[in-house]
Short mmCIF file of C-alpha atoms in Angstrom, two decimals:
data_model
loop_
_atom_site.label_atom_id
_atom_site.label_comp_id
_atom_site.label_asym_id
_atom_site.label_seq_id
_atom_site.Cartn_x
_atom_site.Cartn_y
_atom_site.Cartn_z
CA ASP A 1 0.00 0.00 0.00
CA THR A 2 1.88 3.02 -1.28
CA GLY A 3 -0.79 5.57 -0.46
CA VAL A 4 -2.41 8.23 -2.62
CA SER A 5 0.13 10.14 -4.67
CA GLN A 6 -0.35 13.66 -6.04
CA ASP A 7 1.81 15.58 -8.46
CA PRO A 8 3.04 18.26 -8.36
CA ARG A 9 3.22 19.18 -4.68
CA HIS A 10 3.36 22.87 -5.47
CA LYS A 11 2.36 24.84 -8.54
CA ILE A 12 2.90 28.55 -9.05
CA THR A 13 1.43 30.08 -12.15
CA LYS A 14 0.28 33.37 -13.58
CA ARG A 15 -3.36 34.31 -13.75
CA GLY A 16 -4.91 33.15 -16.99
CA GLN A 17 -2.71 30.10 -17.43
CA ASN A 18 -3.95 26.52 -17.50
CA VAL A 19 -2.79 24.00 -14.92
CA THR A 20 -3.20 20.23 -14.61
CA PHE A 21 -2.80 18.10 -11.51
CA ARG A 22 -2.43 14.34 -11.32
CA CYS A 23 -3.62 11.88 -8.68
CA ASP A 24 -2.66 8.23 -8.40
CA PRO A 25 -5.00 6.44 -5.97
CA ILE A 26 -4.30 3.38 -3.88
CA SER A 27 -4.27 0.63 -6.48
CA GLU A 28 -7.20 -1.45 -5.27
CA HIS A 29 -9.49 1.55 -4.67
CA ASN A 30 -12.17 2.06 -7.30
CA ARG A 31 -13.38 5.42 -5.97
CA LEU A 32 -11.46 8.65 -6.39
CA TYR A 33 -12.37 12.09 -5.03
CA TRP A 34 -11.15 15.65 -5.52
CA TYR A 35 -11.48 18.33 -2.84
CA ARG A 36 -10.32 21.94 -2.51
CA GLN A 37 -9.11 23.39 0.77
CA THR A 38 -8.41 27.04 1.48
CA LEU A 39 -6.43 28.24 4.48
CA GLY A 40 -8.16 27.63 7.79
CA GLN A 41 -11.14 25.87 6.23
CA GLY A 42 -12.28 22.29 5.86
CA PRO A 43 -11.96 20.60 2.47
CA GLU A 44 -14.79 21.21 0.00
CA PHE A 45 -15.94 18.48 -2.34
CA LEU A 46 -15.35 19.03 -6.05
CA THR A 47 -16.05 15.74 -7.83
CA TYR A 48 -15.75 11.98 -7.59
CA PHE A 49 -15.34 8.94 -9.78
CA GLN A 50 -16.25 5.33 -9.45
CA ASN A 51 -13.90 3.54 -11.80
CA GLU A 52 -13.89 5.76 -14.91
CA ALA A 53 -17.39 7.18 -14.40
CA GLN A 54 -17.69 10.69 -12.96
CA LEU A 55 -20.67 10.29 -10.62
CA GLU A 56 -21.01 13.70 -9.02
CA LYS A 57 -19.77 17.24 -9.58
CA SER A 58 -20.09 20.09 -7.12
CA ARG A 59 -21.52 23.42 -8.15
CA LEU A 60 -18.11 24.76 -7.09
CA LEU A 61 -16.72 23.11 -10.20
CA SER A 62 -17.15 25.86 -12.77
CA ASP A 63 -16.81 25.37 -16.51
CA ARG A 64 -13.11 26.15 -16.16
CA PHE A 65 -12.58 22.96 -14.16
CA SER A 66 -12.53 19.49 -15.67
CA ALA A 67 -11.58 16.15 -14.23
CA GLU A 68 -10.94 12.83 -15.90
CA ARG A 69 -10.15 9.29 -14.92
CA PRO A 70 -9.77 7.68 -18.33
CA LYS A 71 -8.90 4.11 -17.40
CA GLY A 72 -10.26 4.00 -13.90
CA SER A 73 -6.80 4.36 -12.41
CA PHE A 74 -5.11 7.79 -12.14
CA SER A 75 -7.07 11.02 -12.44
CA THR A 76 -6.29 14.52 -13.67
CA LEU A 77 -7.83 17.81 -12.63
CA GLU A 78 -7.41 20.69 -15.06
CA ILE A 79 -8.13 24.33 -14.37
CA GLN A 80 -8.31 26.60 -17.40
CA ARG A 81 -7.77 30.36 -17.35
CA THR A 82 -6.79 30.37 -13.68
CA GLU A 83 -8.05 33.15 -11.42
CA GLN A 84 -6.77 34.49 -8.09
CA GLY A 85 -9.60 32.70 -6.30
CA ASP A 86 -8.32 29.34 -7.52
CA SER A 87 -5.39 29.58 -5.10
CA ALA A 88 -5.89 26.67 -2.71
CA MET A 89 -4.75 23.19 -1.76
CA TYR A 90 -6.23 20.56 -4.07
CA LEU A 91 -6.64 17.24 -2.32
CA CYS A 92 -7.22 13.85 -3.88
CA ALA A 93 -8.59 10.89 -1.97
CA SER A 94 -9.47 7.31 -2.77
CA SER A 95 -11.47 4.54 -1.16
CA PRO A 96 -12.83 1.11 -1.86
CA ALA A 97 -16.55 0.69 -2.37
CA GLY A 98 -18.52 0.40 0.86
CA SER A 99 -20.30 2.93 3.00
CA SER A 100 -18.05 2.55 6.03
CA GLN A 101 -14.81 2.75 4.10
CA PRO A 102 -12.77 5.87 4.90
CA GLN A 103 -11.29 8.02 2.20
CA HIS A 104 -7.50 8.07 2.18
CA PHE A 105 -5.99 11.40 1.20
CA GLY A 106 -2.87 12.36 -0.68
CA ASP A 107 -0.57 15.17 0.43
CA GLY A 108 -2.27 17.61 -1.93
CA THR A 109 -1.16 20.06 -4.60
CA ARG A 110 -0.82 23.65 -3.44
CA LEU A 111 -1.73 26.08 -6.21
CA SER A 112 -0.61 29.70 -6.03
CA ILE A 113 -1.81 32.20 -8.62
CA LEU A 114 0.39 35.25 -9.15
CA ALA B 1 -28.12 18.98 2.35
CA GLN B 2 -25.61 17.95 4.96
CA LYS B 3 -23.98 20.29 7.44
CA ILE B 4 -21.22 19.81 10.00
CA THR B 5 -20.60 22.34 12.77
CA GLN B 6 -17.47 22.46 14.89
CA THR B 7 -17.90 25.31 17.36
CA GLN B 8 -14.43 25.22 18.93
CA PRO B 9 -11.91 27.08 16.76
CA GLY B 10 -9.13 26.14 19.17
CA MET B 11 -8.61 23.87 22.15
CA PHE B 12 -5.75 23.48 24.59
CA VAL B 13 -4.92 20.41 26.65
CA GLN B 14 -2.14 19.37 28.98
CA GLU B 15 -0.07 16.39 27.94
CA LYS B 16 -1.49 13.09 29.27
CA GLU B 17 -4.93 14.62 29.86
CA ALA B 18 -8.09 13.75 27.91
CA VAL B 19 -9.79 16.23 25.56
CA THR B 20 -13.15 16.30 23.80
CA LEU B 21 -13.61 17.95 20.41
CA ASP B 22 -17.21 18.82 19.58
CA CYS B 23 -19.07 18.05 16.37
CA THR B 24 -22.75 18.47 15.57
CA TYR B 25 -24.34 17.57 12.28
CA ASP B 26 -27.51 17.96 10.29
CA THR B 27 -28.76 15.71 7.53
CA SER B 28 -31.95 14.41 5.99
CA ASP B 29 -30.31 11.17 4.91
CA PRO B 30 -31.64 8.15 6.81
CA SER B 31 -28.29 6.38 6.87
CA TYR B 32 -24.96 8.13 7.18
CA GLY B 33 -21.43 7.82 8.44
CA LEU B 34 -19.37 10.15 10.57
CA PHE B 35 -15.60 10.44 10.26
CA TRP B 36 -12.84 12.25 12.09
CA TYR B 37 -9.61 13.28 10.39
CA LYS B 38 -6.41 14.81 11.74
CA GLN B 39 -4.42 17.32 9.70
CA PRO B 40 -0.98 18.15 11.12
CA SER B 41 0.86 21.28 10.02
CA SER B 42 2.54 19.21 7.31
CA GLY B 43 -0.86 19.06 5.56
CA GLU B 44 -1.78 15.41 5.11
CA MET B 45 -5.27 14.30 6.14
CA ILE B 46 -5.12 11.27 8.42
CA PHE B 47 -8.22 9.15 9.04
CA LEU B 48 -8.84 8.52 12.74
CA ILE B 49 -12.22 6.93 13.39
CA TYR B 50 -15.60 6.07 11.84
CA GLN B 51 -19.13 5.81 13.27
CA GLY B 52 -22.12 4.52 11.33
CA SER B 53 -25.51 6.00 12.12
CA TYR B 54 -26.95 2.56 12.90
CA ASP B 55 -24.01 1.32 14.92
CA GLN B 56 -25.16 0.34 18.39
CA GLN B 57 -21.89 1.01 20.12
CA ASN B 58 -19.62 4.04 20.10
CA ALA B 59 -16.54 3.56 17.95
CA THR B 60 -13.09 3.29 19.51
CA GLU B 61 -9.64 3.18 17.91
CA GLY B 62 -6.77 3.12 20.37
CA ARG B 63 -6.71 6.47 22.19
CA TYR B 64 -9.59 7.80 20.07
CA SER B 65 -13.23 7.26 20.87
CA LEU B 66 -16.37 8.76 19.42
CA ASN B 67 -19.15 9.90 21.72
CA PHE B 68 -22.12 9.43 19.38
CA GLN B 69 -25.47 10.84 20.50
CA LYS B 70 -27.85 10.35 17.59
CA ALA B 71 -30.82 12.15 19.14
CA ARG B 72 -28.67 15.23 19.74
CA LYS B 73 -26.97 14.85 16.35
CA SER B 74 -23.56 15.03 17.90
CA ALA B 75 -20.39 13.00 17.29
CA ASN B 76 -17.71 14.26 19.60
CA LEU B 77 -14.15 12.96 19.42
CA VAL B 78 -12.46 12.05 22.69
CA ILE B 79 -8.68 11.78 22.75
CA SER B 80 -7.34 10.13 25.88
CA ALA B 81 -3.83 10.54 27.28
CA SER B 82 -2.93 13.42 24.93
CA GLN B 83 0.52 13.46 23.41
CA LEU B 84 2.53 16.35 21.97
CA GLY B 85 2.13 14.75 18.54
CA ASP B 86 -1.64 15.16 18.80
CA SER B 87 -1.25 18.90 18.16
CA ALA B 88 -3.01 19.39 14.81
CA MET B 89 -6.22 20.50 13.12
CA TYR B 90 -9.08 18.03 13.58
CA PHE B 91 -11.97 17.76 11.15
CA CYS B 92 -15.34 16.10 11.60
CA ALA B 93 -16.96 14.92 8.36
CA MET B 94 -20.04 13.03 7.24
CA ARG B 95 -21.19 11.08 4.25
CA ALA B 96 -24.54 9.66 3.24
CA ASN B 97 -24.54 5.91 2.99
CA ALA B 98 -26.21 3.89 0.27
CA GLY B 99 -29.45 5.44 -0.88
CA GLY B 100 -28.65 8.86 0.54
CA THR B 101 -28.83 12.03 -1.49
CA SER B 102 -25.16 12.88 -1.08
CA TYR B 103 -23.73 9.43 -1.41
CA GLY B 104 -19.98 9.39 -1.88
CA LYS B 105 -18.72 12.82 -0.95
CA LEU B 106 -17.58 13.92 2.48
CA THR B 107 -18.92 17.12 3.98
CA PHE B 108 -16.39 18.63 6.40
CA GLY B 109 -16.71 21.01 9.32
CA GLN B 110 -14.51 24.06 9.84
CA GLY B 111 -12.09 22.20 12.06
CA THR B 112 -10.67 22.61 15.57
CA ILE B 113 -7.01 23.37 16.21
CA LEU B 114 -5.77 21.30 19.13
CA THR B 115 -2.65 22.34 21.00
CA VAL B 116 -1.12 19.95 23.49
CA HIS B 117 1.06 21.59 26.16
CA PRO B 118 3.92 19.71 27.86
#
């Protein structure tokens, strides 16, 4: 069990640029989740996948955000035309199926918009 | 919609003492789960303990126990014998179980910063 892996750990970019983050879940987990966390707040749900199917998207996920999990393994989260308000920690989590199964989180990608 | 409320922005405890972190919740889902996570200053979210809404007994995991009072909609975390390494942010979260309207995602509270003094 190597844990949930996220890349990069930090991303600094200029406003208006596109960024893409990657998440590799724990290998036997078929569910994958994306959250956003701003300083001093709890994580906010963005979207989640079961295998390759995207089952739910938050209203927080504007048209500039897109997430994929093409083969039911790793996932990418892309933000187009970044804005100052996108600065946050982006957390990925994975879990097996089952209502009592906890979600295991990666270390996150910290995005800073200049 | 689900809502988690953590009313204690910060808590202090002496090393080796017990501490209770409060969590109240609101949901219309008939079946749900409650989770506690620890987030040290390094940033990773660490799962601590889980309580199902239909579980008859309060959950325990080592020094962590969950004081679940369903009628009051509270799920307080009790940490016994506090250690310096327990200093961190603690989040309460909930998720609807199968058949619920918010199945899958976790809804988090605002968190409580715990500081353990030597």
